[in-house]
Amino acid sequence: MLSYQHTYHAGNHADVLKHIILGDVVAAMQKKSTPMFLFDAFASRGIYDLTSVEALKNCEFNTGIGKLWPLKDQSNPLGITRWFRLIKRENLDNTFNRFPGSTALLASMLREDDRLAACDLHPQEFEGLRHSINSSRKLALHKRDAFEALGALLPPKEKRGVVFIDPSYEDKSEYQKVAETISATYPHFRAGVYVIWYPLLPAARHHELFKAFKRSAIRNILRVELDCGNSFPDMQMHGSGMLIVNPPWHAKQDIQSSLHWINKYLTDGAGKTHFSWLVPE
Ligand SMILES: C[S@@+](CC[C@H](N)C(=O)[O-])C[C@H]1O[C@@H](n2cnc3c(N)ncnc32)[C@H](O)[C@@H]1O
């Protein structure tokens, strides 16, 4: 079942959280000069057109980037500055039409010897990805099932890297499937940093994901979450979070600063944040 199209949701509060925190994780890994592998398993389009019929249907970007743009405050955490620089680069004509997604973010952070692989199985989304992101020696695009690709592409030859898991969770069984697939992959790539996004929805199915990870053999899982409360009453999704397996030590301070900033600017501080171990070391 592949009906989900991320353009309808591009730039919303969840995208703000996921892209900024993902950038913090990658930047922390890059404090070491050794090459690494980045894997965007559920990539979608790379760049989203915020003037498209899809994006304008519910204007979800008004709960996220639309609230923040243009950025006035100059004294922002590093992760926020990095992300805004990327958005500005995509909108050099000073419009605010092109919103960079996870693949564009990761591609912008690649160093000379890093590699990036990005997968999407949806034919239209993959076409969009190919159109907006240039493949190269260090950047491979795959029209492929992410769950299968995790087993096939890991462990990477670099022996270090970040794996980003961002499914649509349209099918309820995906919460379990994500935990099961990461648990099966983990023994082959224990050094990997796995960043797993989840939505906060009224059915609260993210607890299934938590339970499955707690039952697994994986340790060292950080929970980073923003519950926006009643800030966006028109949206079912009232917040989102990321589980980060093996969070780089250097990233923790930056993630906390980013999380605090996002809550302050998206919900005027009314949201509830989590920065805690789901499973300790
Ligand atoms: C939430 S969107 C990804 C958004 C993107 N990561 C970003 O931040 O810009 C989820 C994407 O996963 C794709 N997808 C869903 N199931 C998949 C699967 N089994 N294998 C590969 N891609 C899949 C969908 O087509 C959709 O484009």
PDB file of C-alpha atoms and ligand atoms in Angstrom:
ATOM      1  CA  MET A   1       0.000   0.000   0.000  1.00  0.00           C
ATOM      2  CA  LEU A   2       1.747   3.114  -1.223  1.00  0.00           C
ATOM      3  CA  SER A   3      -0.681   6.011  -1.286  1.00  0.00           C
ATOM      4  CA  TYR A   4       1.174   8.367   1.037  1.00  0.00           C
ATOM      5  CA  GLN A   5       2.672  11.519  -0.469  1.00  0.00           C
ATOM      6  CA  HIS A   6       4.782  13.624   1.826  1.00  0.00           C
ATOM      7  CA  THR A   7       4.182  16.867  -0.113  1.00  0.00           C
ATOM      8  CA  TYR A   8       0.813  17.154   1.694  1.00  0.00           C
ATOM      9  CA  HIS A   9       2.709  17.397   4.980  1.00  0.00           C
ATOM     10  CA  ALA A  10       5.967  19.045   3.925  1.00  0.00           C
ATOM     11  CA  GLY A  11       7.385  21.630   6.291  1.00  0.00           C
ATOM     12  CA  ASN A  12       4.994  20.869   9.168  1.00  0.00           C
ATOM     13  CA  HIS A  13       6.020  20.792  12.842  1.00  0.00           C
ATOM     14  CA  ALA A  14       7.204  17.189  12.532  1.00  0.00           C
ATOM     15  CA  ASP A  15       9.483  17.989   9.584  1.00  0.00           C
ATOM     16  CA  VAL A  16      11.026  20.839  11.550  1.00  0.00           C
ATOM     17  CA  LEU A  17      11.848  18.497  14.431  1.00  0.00           C
ATOM     18  CA  LYS A  18      13.073  15.576  12.311  1.00  0.00           C
ATOM     19  CA  HIS A  19      15.308  17.565   9.972  1.00  0.00           C
ATOM     20  CA  ILE A  20      16.943  19.710  12.638  1.00  0.00           C
ATOM     21  CA  ILE A  21      17.635  16.810  15.013  1.00  0.00           C
ATOM     22  CA  LEU A  22      18.865  14.589  12.149  1.00  0.00           C
ATOM     23  CA  GLY A  23      21.256  17.392  11.149  1.00  0.00           C
ATOM     24  CA  ASP A  24      22.531  17.605  14.748  1.00  0.00           C
ATOM     25  CA  VAL A  25      23.234  13.858  14.801  1.00  0.00           C
ATOM     26  CA  VAL A  26      25.114  13.878  11.481  1.00  0.00           C
ATOM     27  CA  ALA A  27      27.117  16.991  12.434  1.00  0.00           C
ATOM     28  CA  ALA A  28      28.186  15.329  15.686  1.00  0.00           C
ATOM     29  CA  MET A  29      29.364  12.228  13.786  1.00  0.00           C
ATOM     30  CA  GLN A  30      31.366  14.498  11.492  1.00  0.00           C
ATOM     31  CA  LYS A  31      33.469  15.731  14.405  1.00  0.00           C
ATOM     32  CA  LYS A  32      35.567  12.680  13.489  1.00  0.00           C
ATOM     33  CA  SER A  33      37.244  13.002  10.114  1.00  0.00           C
ATOM     34  CA  THR A  34      36.793   9.335   9.109  1.00  0.00           C
ATOM     35  CA  PRO A  35      34.295   8.804   6.252  1.00  0.00           C
ATOM     36  CA  MET A  36      30.790   7.617   6.970  1.00  0.00           C
ATOM     37  CA  PHE A  37      27.700   6.230   5.273  1.00  0.00           C
ATOM     38  CA  LEU A  38      24.328   7.966   5.453  1.00  0.00           C
ATOM     39  CA  PHE A  39      21.225   5.975   4.641  1.00  0.00           C
ATOM     40  CA  ASP A  40      17.879   7.708   4.053  1.00  0.00           C
ATOM     41  CA  ALA A  41      15.690   4.598   3.952  1.00  0.00           C
ATOM     42  CA  PHE A  42      12.345   6.403   3.401  1.00  0.00           C
ATOM     43  CA  ALA A  43      13.429   9.345   1.314  1.00  0.00           C
ATOM     44  CA  SER A  44      10.368  10.711  -0.510  1.00  0.00           C
ATOM     45  CA  ARG A  45      11.008  13.605  -2.912  1.00  0.00           C
ATOM     46  CA  GLY A  46      14.150  15.370  -1.740  1.00  0.00           C
ATOM     47  CA  ILE A  47      12.649  18.816  -2.374  1.00  0.00           C
ATOM     48  CA  TYR A  48       8.972  19.691  -1.874  1.00  0.00           C
ATOM     49  CA  ASP A  49       7.107  22.391  -3.777  1.00  0.00           C
ATOM     50  CA  LEU A  50       5.166  24.407  -1.189  1.00  0.00           C
ATOM     51  CA  THR A  51       3.160  26.107  -3.962  1.00  0.00           C
ATOM     52  CA  SER A  52       1.803  22.762  -5.230  1.00  0.00           C
ATOM     53  CA  VAL A  53      -1.865  21.798  -4.960  1.00  0.00           C
ATOM     54  CA  GLU A  54      -0.857  19.034  -2.531  1.00  0.00           C
ATOM     55  CA  ALA A  55       1.061  21.298  -0.143  1.00  0.00           C
ATOM     56  CA  LEU A  56      -1.615  23.989  -0.291  1.00  0.00           C
ATOM     57  CA  LYS A  57      -4.453  21.543   0.456  1.00  0.00           C
ATOM     58  CA  ASN A  58      -4.061  21.841   4.233  1.00  0.00           C
ATOM     59  CA  CYS A  59      -1.088  24.231   4.359  1.00  0.00           C
ATOM     60  CA  GLU A  60       0.513  22.081   7.061  1.00  0.00           C
ATOM     61  CA  PHE A  61       3.733  24.052   6.590  1.00  0.00           C
ATOM     62  CA  ASN A  62       2.046  26.830   8.568  1.00  0.00           C
ATOM     63  CA  THR A  63       2.498  24.701  11.713  1.00  0.00           C
ATOM     64  CA  GLY A  64       6.240  24.447  11.021  1.00  0.00           C
ATOM     65  CA  ILE A  65       8.516  26.333   8.681  1.00  0.00           C
ATOM     66  CA  GLY A  66       5.752  28.885   7.975  1.00  0.00           C
ATOM     67  CA  LYS A  67       5.898  29.929  11.641  1.00  0.00           C
ATOM     68  CA  LEU A  68       9.658  30.299  11.633  1.00  0.00           C
ATOM     69  CA  TRP A  69      10.400  31.947   8.302  1.00  0.00           C
ATOM     70  CA  PRO A  70      12.068  34.396   7.984  1.00  0.00           C
ATOM     71  CA  LEU A  71      14.224  33.787  11.023  1.00  0.00           C
ATOM     72  CA  LYS A  72      14.699  36.981  13.010  1.00  0.00           C
ATOM     73  CA  ASP A  73      16.673  35.893  16.050  1.00  0.00           C
ATOM     74  CA  GLN A  74      20.407  35.839  15.320  1.00  0.00           C
ATOM     75  CA  SER A  75      21.577  33.884  18.364  1.00  0.00           C
ATOM     76  CA  ASN A  76      20.281  30.446  17.424  1.00  0.00           C
ATOM     77  CA  PRO A  77      21.660  27.008  18.206  1.00  0.00           C
ATOM     78  CA  LEU A  78      24.025  25.680  15.527  1.00  0.00           C
ATOM     79  CA  GLY A  79      21.537  23.113  14.241  1.00  0.00           C
ATOM     80  CA  ILE A  80      18.943  25.801  13.544  1.00  0.00           C
ATOM     81  CA  THR A  81      21.439  28.024  11.716  1.00  0.00           C
ATOM     82  CA  ARG A  82      22.598  25.060   9.602  1.00  0.00           C
ATOM     83  CA  TRP A  83      19.031  24.170   8.629  1.00  0.00           C
ATOM     84  CA  PHE A  84      18.055  27.738   7.786  1.00  0.00           C
ATOM     85  CA  ARG A  85      21.158  28.127   5.634  1.00  0.00           C
ATOM     86  CA  LEU A  86      20.030  25.092   3.614  1.00  0.00           C
ATOM     87  CA  ILE A  87      16.498  26.457   3.162  1.00  0.00           C
ATOM     88  CA  LYS A  88      17.898  29.837   2.062  1.00  0.00           C
ATOM     89  CA  ARG A  89      20.141  28.126  -0.483  1.00  0.00           C
ATOM     90  CA  GLU A  90      17.078  26.411  -1.972  1.00  0.00           C
ATOM     91  CA  ASN A  91      15.245  29.744  -2.203  1.00  0.00           C
ATOM     92  CA  LEU A  92      17.878  32.130  -3.522  1.00  0.00           C
ATOM     93  CA  ASP A  93      15.207  34.245  -5.223  1.00  0.00           C
ATOM     94  CA  ASN A  94      13.913  35.090  -1.723  1.00  0.00           C
ATOM     95  CA  THR A  95      10.690  33.212  -2.363  1.00  0.00           C
ATOM     96  CA  PHE A  96       9.716  30.499   0.010  1.00  0.00           C
ATOM     97  CA  ASN A  97       8.627  27.797  -2.414  1.00  0.00           C
ATOM     98  CA  ARG A  98      11.098  24.966  -2.124  1.00  0.00           C
ATOM     99  CA  PHE A  99      11.312  22.991   1.100  1.00  0.00           C
ATOM    100  CA  PRO A 100      14.310  20.633   1.373  1.00  0.00           C
ATOM    101  CA  GLY A 101      13.506  17.188   2.713  1.00  0.00           C
ATOM    102  CA  SER A 102      15.710  14.652   4.448  1.00  0.00           C
ATOM    103  CA  THR A 103      17.650  13.595   1.333  1.00  0.00           C
ATOM    104  CA  ALA A 104      18.437  17.211   0.411  1.00  0.00           C
ATOM    105  CA  LEU A 105      19.562  17.837   3.988  1.00  0.00           C
ATOM    106  CA  LEU A 106      21.826  14.780   4.078  1.00  0.00           C
ATOM    107  CA  ALA A 107      23.189  15.488   0.577  1.00  0.00           C
ATOM    108  CA  SER A 108      24.113  19.019   1.689  1.00  0.00           C
ATOM    109  CA  MET A 109      26.142  17.618   4.600  1.00  0.00           C
ATOM    110  CA  LEU A 110      28.207  15.066   2.617  1.00  0.00           C
ATOM    111  CA  ARG A 111      31.975  15.513   2.887  1.00  0.00           C
ATOM    112  CA  GLU A 112      34.423  14.386   0.215  1.00  0.00           C
ATOM    113  CA  ASP A 113      34.544  10.729   1.283  1.00  0.00           C
ATOM    114  CA  ASP A 114      31.105  10.287   2.843  1.00  0.00           C
ATOM    115  CA  ARG A 115      28.410   8.372   0.964  1.00  0.00           C
ATOM    116  CA  LEU A 116      24.629   8.653   0.914  1.00  0.00           C
ATOM    117  CA  ALA A 117      22.023   6.123  -0.234  1.00  0.00           C
ATOM    118  CA  ALA A 118      18.347   7.098  -0.432  1.00  0.00           C
ATOM    119  CA  CYS A 119      15.394   4.741  -1.103  1.00  0.00           C
ATOM    120  CA  ASP A 120      11.782   5.228  -2.004  1.00  0.00           C
ATOM    121  CA  LEU A 121       9.428   2.602  -3.369  1.00  0.00           C
ATOM    122  CA  HIS A 122       6.597   4.882  -4.539  1.00  0.00           C
ATOM    123  CA  PRO A 123       7.006   5.388  -8.330  1.00  0.00           C
ATOM    124  CA  GLN A 124       5.918   9.045  -8.286  1.00  0.00           C
ATOM    125  CA  GLU A 125       7.934   9.924  -5.197  1.00  0.00           C
ATOM    126  CA  PHE A 126      10.997   8.207  -6.609  1.00  0.00           C
ATOM    127  CA  GLU A 127      10.627  10.156  -9.884  1.00  0.00           C
ATOM    128  CA  GLY A 128      10.459  13.353  -7.810  1.00  0.00           C
ATOM    129  CA  LEU A 129      13.575  12.286  -5.920  1.00  0.00           C
ATOM    130  CA  ARG A 130      15.502  11.612  -9.146  1.00  0.00           C
ATOM    131  CA  HIS A 131      14.400  14.945 -10.493  1.00  0.00           C
ATOM    132  CA  SER A 132      15.518  16.991  -7.477  1.00  0.00           C
ATOM    133  CA  ILE A 133      18.652  15.140  -6.306  1.00  0.00           C
ATOM    134  CA  ASN A 134      21.603  14.381  -8.588  1.00  0.00           C
ATOM    135  CA  SER A 135      23.061  10.957  -8.100  1.00  0.00           C
ATOM    136  CA  SER A 136      26.843  10.787  -8.161  1.00  0.00           C
ATOM    137  CA  ARG A 137      29.849   8.748  -7.084  1.00  0.00           C
ATOM    138  CA  LYS A 138      28.873   9.394  -3.476  1.00  0.00           C
ATOM    139  CA  LEU A 139      25.087   9.544  -3.760  1.00  0.00           C
ATOM    140  CA  ALA A 140      22.971   6.566  -4.849  1.00  0.00           C
ATOM    141  CA  LEU A 141      19.189   6.624  -5.319  1.00  0.00           C
ATOM    142  CA  HIS A 142      17.283   3.330  -5.089  1.00  0.00           C
ATOM    143  CA  LYS A 143      13.708   2.552  -6.083  1.00  0.00           C
ATOM    144  CA  ARG A 144      13.589  -0.204  -3.562  1.00  0.00           C
ATOM    145  CA  ASP A 145      11.822  -1.489  -0.457  1.00  0.00           C
ATOM    146  CA  ALA A 146      13.475   0.134   2.554  1.00  0.00           C
ATOM    147  CA  PHE A 147      12.986  -2.866   4.847  1.00  0.00           C
ATOM    148  CA  GLU A 148      14.748  -5.114   2.360  1.00  0.00           C
ATOM    149  CA  ALA A 149      17.436  -2.498   1.621  1.00  0.00           C
ATOM    150  CA  LEU A 150      18.372  -2.248   5.316  1.00  0.00           C
ATOM    151  CA  GLY A 151      19.526  -5.854   5.217  1.00  0.00           C
ATOM    152  CA  ALA A 152      21.211  -5.460   1.840  1.00  0.00           C
ATOM    153  CA  LEU A 153      23.100  -2.159   2.304  1.00  0.00           C
ATOM    154  CA  LEU A 154      24.248  -2.627   5.901  1.00  0.00           C
ATOM    155  CA  PRO A 155      26.869  -2.893   7.234  1.00  0.00           C
ATOM    156  CA  PRO A 156      28.561  -0.263   5.074  1.00  0.00           C
ATOM    157  CA  LYS A 157      32.217  -0.542   4.135  1.00  0.00           C
ATOM    158  CA  GLU A 158      32.923   2.660   6.141  1.00  0.00           C
ATOM    159  CA  LYS A 159      31.878   0.795   9.340  1.00  0.00           C
ATOM    160  CA  ARG A 160      30.258   3.975  10.676  1.00  0.00           C
ATOM    161  CA  GLY A 161      27.146   5.822   9.688  1.00  0.00           C
ATOM    162  CA  VAL A 162      23.646   7.156  10.316  1.00  0.00           C
ATOM    163  CA  VAL A 163      20.508   5.288   9.243  1.00  0.00           C
ATOM    164  CA  PHE A 164      17.359   7.417   9.046  1.00  0.00           C
ATOM    165  CA  ILE A 165      14.026   5.596   9.324  1.00  0.00           C
ATOM    166  CA  ASP A 166      11.043   7.769   8.448  1.00  0.00           C
ATOM    167  CA  PRO A 167       8.080   5.616   7.336  1.00  0.00           C
ATOM    168  CA  SER A 168       4.577   6.960   6.820  1.00  0.00           C
ATOM    169  CA  TYR A 169       3.075   4.506   9.398  1.00  0.00           C
ATOM    170  CA  GLU A 170      -0.049   4.364   7.209  1.00  0.00           C
ATOM    171  CA  ASP A 171      -0.171   0.685   7.914  1.00  0.00           C
ATOM    172  CA  LYS A 172      -0.459   0.134  11.675  1.00  0.00           C
ATOM    173  CA  SER A 173       1.799  -2.899  11.511  1.00  0.00           C
ATOM    174  CA  GLU A 174       4.727  -0.646  10.559  1.00  0.00           C
ATOM    175  CA  TYR A 175       5.484   0.236  14.201  1.00  0.00           C
ATOM    176  CA  GLN A 176       6.252  -3.428  14.879  1.00  0.00           C
ATOM    177  CA  LYS A 177       7.914  -3.915  11.535  1.00  0.00           C
ATOM    178  CA  VAL A 178      10.334  -1.038  12.123  1.00  0.00           C
ATOM    179  CA  ALA A 179      11.407  -2.415  15.508  1.00  0.00           C
ATOM    180  CA  GLU A 180      11.711  -5.968  14.167  1.00  0.00           C
ATOM    181  CA  THR A 181      13.732  -4.920  11.113  1.00  0.00           C
ATOM    182  CA  ILE A 182      16.136  -2.744  13.110  1.00  0.00           C
ATOM    183  CA  SER A 183      16.532  -5.544  15.662  1.00  0.00           C
ATOM    184  CA  ALA A 184      17.430  -7.955  12.866  1.00  0.00           C
ATOM    185  CA  THR A 185      19.823  -5.475  11.228  1.00  0.00           C
ATOM    186  CA  TYR A 186      21.522  -4.267  14.396  1.00  0.00           C
ATOM    187  CA  PRO A 187      23.738  -7.339  15.043  1.00  0.00           C
ATOM    188  CA  HIS A 188      25.335  -6.772  11.611  1.00  0.00           C
ATOM    189  CA  PHE A 189      25.996  -3.072  12.247  1.00  0.00           C
ATOM    190  CA  ARG A 190      26.268  -2.462  15.987  1.00  0.00           C
ATOM    191  CA  ALA A 191      28.268   0.731  15.556  1.00  0.00           C
ATOM    192  CA  GLY A 192      25.504   2.330  13.495  1.00  0.00           C
ATOM    193  CA  VAL A 193      23.483   5.298  14.675  1.00  0.00           C
ATOM    194  CA  TYR A 194      19.803   4.660  13.918  1.00  0.00           C
ATOM    195  CA  VAL A 195      17.409   7.616  13.947  1.00  0.00           C
ATOM    196  CA  ILE A 196      13.775   6.491  13.962  1.00  0.00           C
ATOM    197  CA  TRP A 197      11.004   9.048  13.606  1.00  0.00           C
ATOM    198  CA  TYR A 198       7.476   8.463  14.989  1.00  0.00           C
ATOM    199  CA  PRO A 199       4.261  10.506  15.084  1.00  0.00           C
ATOM    200  CA  LEU A 200       2.173  11.348  18.155  1.00  0.00           C
ATOM    201  CA  LEU A 201      -1.402  10.545  17.140  1.00  0.00           C
ATOM    202  CA  PRO A 202      -4.588  10.081  19.194  1.00  0.00           C
ATOM    203  CA  ALA A 203      -4.272   6.269  18.906  1.00  0.00           C
ATOM    204  CA  ALA A 204      -0.808   6.565  20.568  1.00  0.00           C
ATOM    205  CA  ARG A 205       0.618   3.623  18.609  1.00  0.00           C
ATOM    206  CA  HIS A 206       4.147   4.883  19.203  1.00  0.00           C
ATOM    207  CA  HIS A 207       3.947   2.970  22.493  1.00  0.00           C
ATOM    208  CA  GLU A 208       4.022  -0.253  20.417  1.00  0.00           C
ATOM    209  CA  LEU A 209       7.315   0.926  18.967  1.00  0.00           C
ATOM    210  CA  PHE A 210       8.638   1.700  22.454  1.00  0.00           C
ATOM    211  CA  LYS A 211       7.548  -1.687  23.829  1.00  0.00           C
ATOM    212  CA  ALA A 212       9.123  -3.561  20.934  1.00  0.00           C
ATOM    213  CA  PHE A 213      12.448  -1.728  21.354  1.00  0.00           C
ATOM    214  CA  LYS A 214      12.426  -2.256  25.117  1.00  0.00           C
ATOM    215  CA  ARG A 215      11.948  -5.994  24.516  1.00  0.00           C
ATOM    216  CA  SER A 216      14.789  -6.078  21.981  1.00  0.00           C
ATOM    217  CA  ALA A 217      18.472  -6.646  22.721  1.00  0.00           C
ATOM    218  CA  ILE A 218      19.316  -3.081  21.646  1.00  0.00           C
ATOM    219  CA  ARG A 219      20.583  -0.730  24.374  1.00  0.00           C
ATOM    220  CA  ASN A 220      21.451   2.963  24.378  1.00  0.00           C
ATOM    221  CA  ILE A 221      18.252   4.409  22.901  1.00  0.00           C
ATOM    222  CA  LEU A 222      17.540   8.102  23.410  1.00  0.00           C
ATOM    223  CA  ARG A 223      13.990   9.473  23.137  1.00  0.00           C
ATOM    224  CA  VAL A 224      13.702  13.023  21.787  1.00  0.00           C
ATOM    225  CA  GLU A 225      10.123  14.228  21.497  1.00  0.00           C
ATOM    226  CA  LEU A 226       7.966  17.313  21.167  1.00  0.00           C
ATOM    227  CA  ASP A 227       4.277  17.112  22.052  1.00  0.00           C
ATOM    228  CA  CYS A 228       2.777  20.341  20.705  1.00  0.00           C
ATOM    229  CA  GLY A 229      -0.347  19.894  22.887  1.00  0.00           C
ATOM    230  CA  ASN A 230      -3.209  22.030  21.581  1.00  0.00           C
ATOM    231  CA  SER A 231      -1.035  24.339  19.508  1.00  0.00           C
ATOM    232  CA  PHE A 232      -2.371  22.999  16.194  1.00  0.00           C
ATOM    233  CA  PRO A 233      -5.990  21.919  16.808  1.00  0.00           C
ATOM    234  CA  ASP A 234      -6.660  21.329  13.092  1.00  0.00           C
ATOM    235  CA  MET A 235      -4.068  18.565  12.934  1.00  0.00           C
ATOM    236  CA  GLN A 236      -4.527  15.024  14.195  1.00  0.00           C
ATOM    237  CA  MET A 237      -0.797  14.666  14.696  1.00  0.00           C
ATOM    238  CA  HIS A 238      -0.126  16.648  17.859  1.00  0.00           C
ATOM    239  CA  GLY A 239       3.605  16.046  17.983  1.00  0.00           C
ATOM    240  CA  SER A 240       6.378  13.688  17.018  1.00  0.00           C
ATOM    241  CA  GLY A 241       9.605  12.204  18.232  1.00  0.00           C
ATOM    242  CA  MET A 242      12.749  10.351  17.308  1.00  0.00           C
ATOM    243  CA  LEU A 243      14.372   7.336  18.893  1.00  0.00           C
ATOM    244  CA  ILE A 244      18.125   7.543  18.472  1.00  0.00           C
ATOM    245  CA  VAL A 245      20.070   4.309  18.893  1.00  0.00           C
ATOM    246  CA  ASN A 246      23.722   4.964  19.842  1.00  0.00           C
ATOM    247  CA  PRO A 247      23.416   8.769  19.888  1.00  0.00           C
ATOM    248  CA  PRO A 248      26.835  10.347  19.363  1.00  0.00           C
ATOM    249  CA  TRP A 249      28.074  11.708  22.657  1.00  0.00           C
ATOM    250  CA  HIS A 250      28.754  15.157  21.186  1.00  0.00           C
ATOM    251  CA  ALA A 251      25.221  15.444  19.808  1.00  0.00           C
ATOM    252  CA  LYS A 252      23.372  15.457  23.107  1.00  0.00           C
ATOM    253  CA  GLN A 253      23.964  19.092  24.039  1.00  0.00           C
ATOM    254  CA  ASP A 254      23.120  20.280  20.512  1.00  0.00           C
ATOM    255  CA  ILE A 255      19.951  18.176  20.366  1.00  0.00           C
ATOM    256  CA  GLN A 256      18.770  19.566  23.695  1.00  0.00           C
ATOM    257  CA  SER A 257      19.404  23.139  22.555  1.00  0.00           C
ATOM    258  CA  SER A 258      17.577  22.513  19.256  1.00  0.00           C
ATOM    259  CA  LEU A 259      14.630  20.839  20.996  1.00  0.00           C
ATOM    260  CA  HIS A 260      14.260  23.728  23.410  1.00  0.00           C
ATOM    261  CA  TRP A 261      14.439  26.248  20.537  1.00  0.00           C
ATOM    262  CA  ILE A 262      11.863  24.372  18.419  1.00  0.00           C
ATOM    263  CA  ASN A 263       9.422  24.233  21.331  1.00  0.00           C
ATOM    264  CA  LYS A 264       9.912  27.927  22.074  1.00  0.00           C
ATOM    265  CA  TYR A 265       9.275  29.047  18.491  1.00  0.00           C
ATOM    266  CA  LEU A 266       6.664  26.515  17.334  1.00  0.00           C
ATOM    267  CA  THR A 267       4.439  26.347  20.422  1.00  0.00           C
ATOM    268  CA  ASP A 268       5.527  29.478  22.307  1.00  0.00           C
ATOM    269  CA  GLY A 269       6.919  27.114  24.916  1.00  0.00           C
ATOM    270  CA  ALA A 270       3.534  25.478  25.527  1.00  0.00           C
ATOM    271  CA  GLY A 271       4.627  22.083  24.203  1.00  0.00           C
ATOM    272  CA  LYS A 272       6.015  19.239  26.269  1.00  0.00           C
ATOM    273  CA  THR A 273       9.474  17.924  25.466  1.00  0.00           C
ATOM    274  CA  HIS A 274      11.129  14.589  26.251  1.00  0.00           C
ATOM    275  CA  PHE A 275      14.849  14.116  26.284  1.00  0.00           C
ATOM    276  CA  SER A 276      15.403  10.865  28.119  1.00  0.00           C
ATOM    277  CA  TRP A 277      16.617   7.298  27.734  1.00  0.00           C
ATOM    278  CA  LEU A 278      14.031   4.859  26.426  1.00  0.00           C
ATOM    279  CA  VAL A 279      16.657   2.182  27.051  1.00  0.00           C
ATOM    280  CA  PRO A 280      19.852   3.164  28.866  1.00  0.00           C
ATOM    281  CA  GLU A 281      23.351   1.972  27.941  1.00  0.00           C
TER     282      GLU A 281
HETATM  283  C1  LIG B   1       7.310  10.300   5.681  1.00  0.00           C
HETATM  284  S1  LIG B   1       7.784  10.106   4.022  1.00  0.00           S
HETATM  285  C2  LIG B   1       9.478  10.470   4.044  1.00  0.00           C
HETATM  286  C3  LIG B   1       9.820  11.942   4.207  1.00  0.00           C
HETATM  287  C4  LIG B   1      11.290  12.245   4.058  1.00  0.00           C
HETATM  288  N1  LIG B   1      12.100  11.330   4.866  1.00  0.00           N
HETATM  289  C5  LIG B   1      11.631  13.657   4.454  1.00  0.00           C
HETATM  290  O1  LIG B   1      11.891  13.910   5.636  1.00  0.00           O
HETATM  291  O2  LIG B   1      11.691  14.522   3.574  1.00  0.00           O
HETATM  292  C6  LIG B   1       7.785   8.361   3.826  1.00  0.00           C
HETATM  293  C7  LIG B   1       8.209   7.885   2.435  1.00  0.00           C
HETATM  294  O3  LIG B   1       8.466   6.482   2.510  1.00  0.00           O
HETATM  295  C8  LIG B   1       8.047   5.864   1.301  1.00  0.00           C
HETATM  296  N2  LIG B   1       7.825   4.441   1.610  1.00  0.00           N
HETATM  297  C9  LIG B   1       6.801   3.878   2.274  1.00  0.00           C
HETATM  298  N3  LIG B   1       7.014   2.556   2.430  1.00  0.00           N
HETATM  299  C10 LIG B   1       8.205   2.280   1.849  1.00  0.00           C
HETATM  300  C11 LIG B   1       8.999   1.117   1.712  1.00  0.00           C
HETATM  301  N4  LIG B   1       8.597  -0.067   2.202  1.00  0.00           N
HETATM  302  N5  LIG B   1      10.189   1.210   1.082  1.00  0.00           N
HETATM  303  C12 LIG B   1      10.630   2.394   0.594  1.00  0.00           C
HETATM  304  N6  LIG B   1       9.920   3.549   0.698  1.00  0.00           N
HETATM  305  C13 LIG B   1       8.729   3.490   1.319  1.00  0.00           C
HETATM  306  C14 LIG B   1       6.812   6.625   0.893  1.00  0.00           C
HETATM  307  O4  LIG B   1       6.636   6.508  -0.518  1.00  0.00           O
HETATM  308  C15 LIG B   1       7.153   8.058   1.343  1.00  0.00           C
HETATM  309  O5  LIG B   1       7.681   8.788   0.278  1.00  0.00           O
END
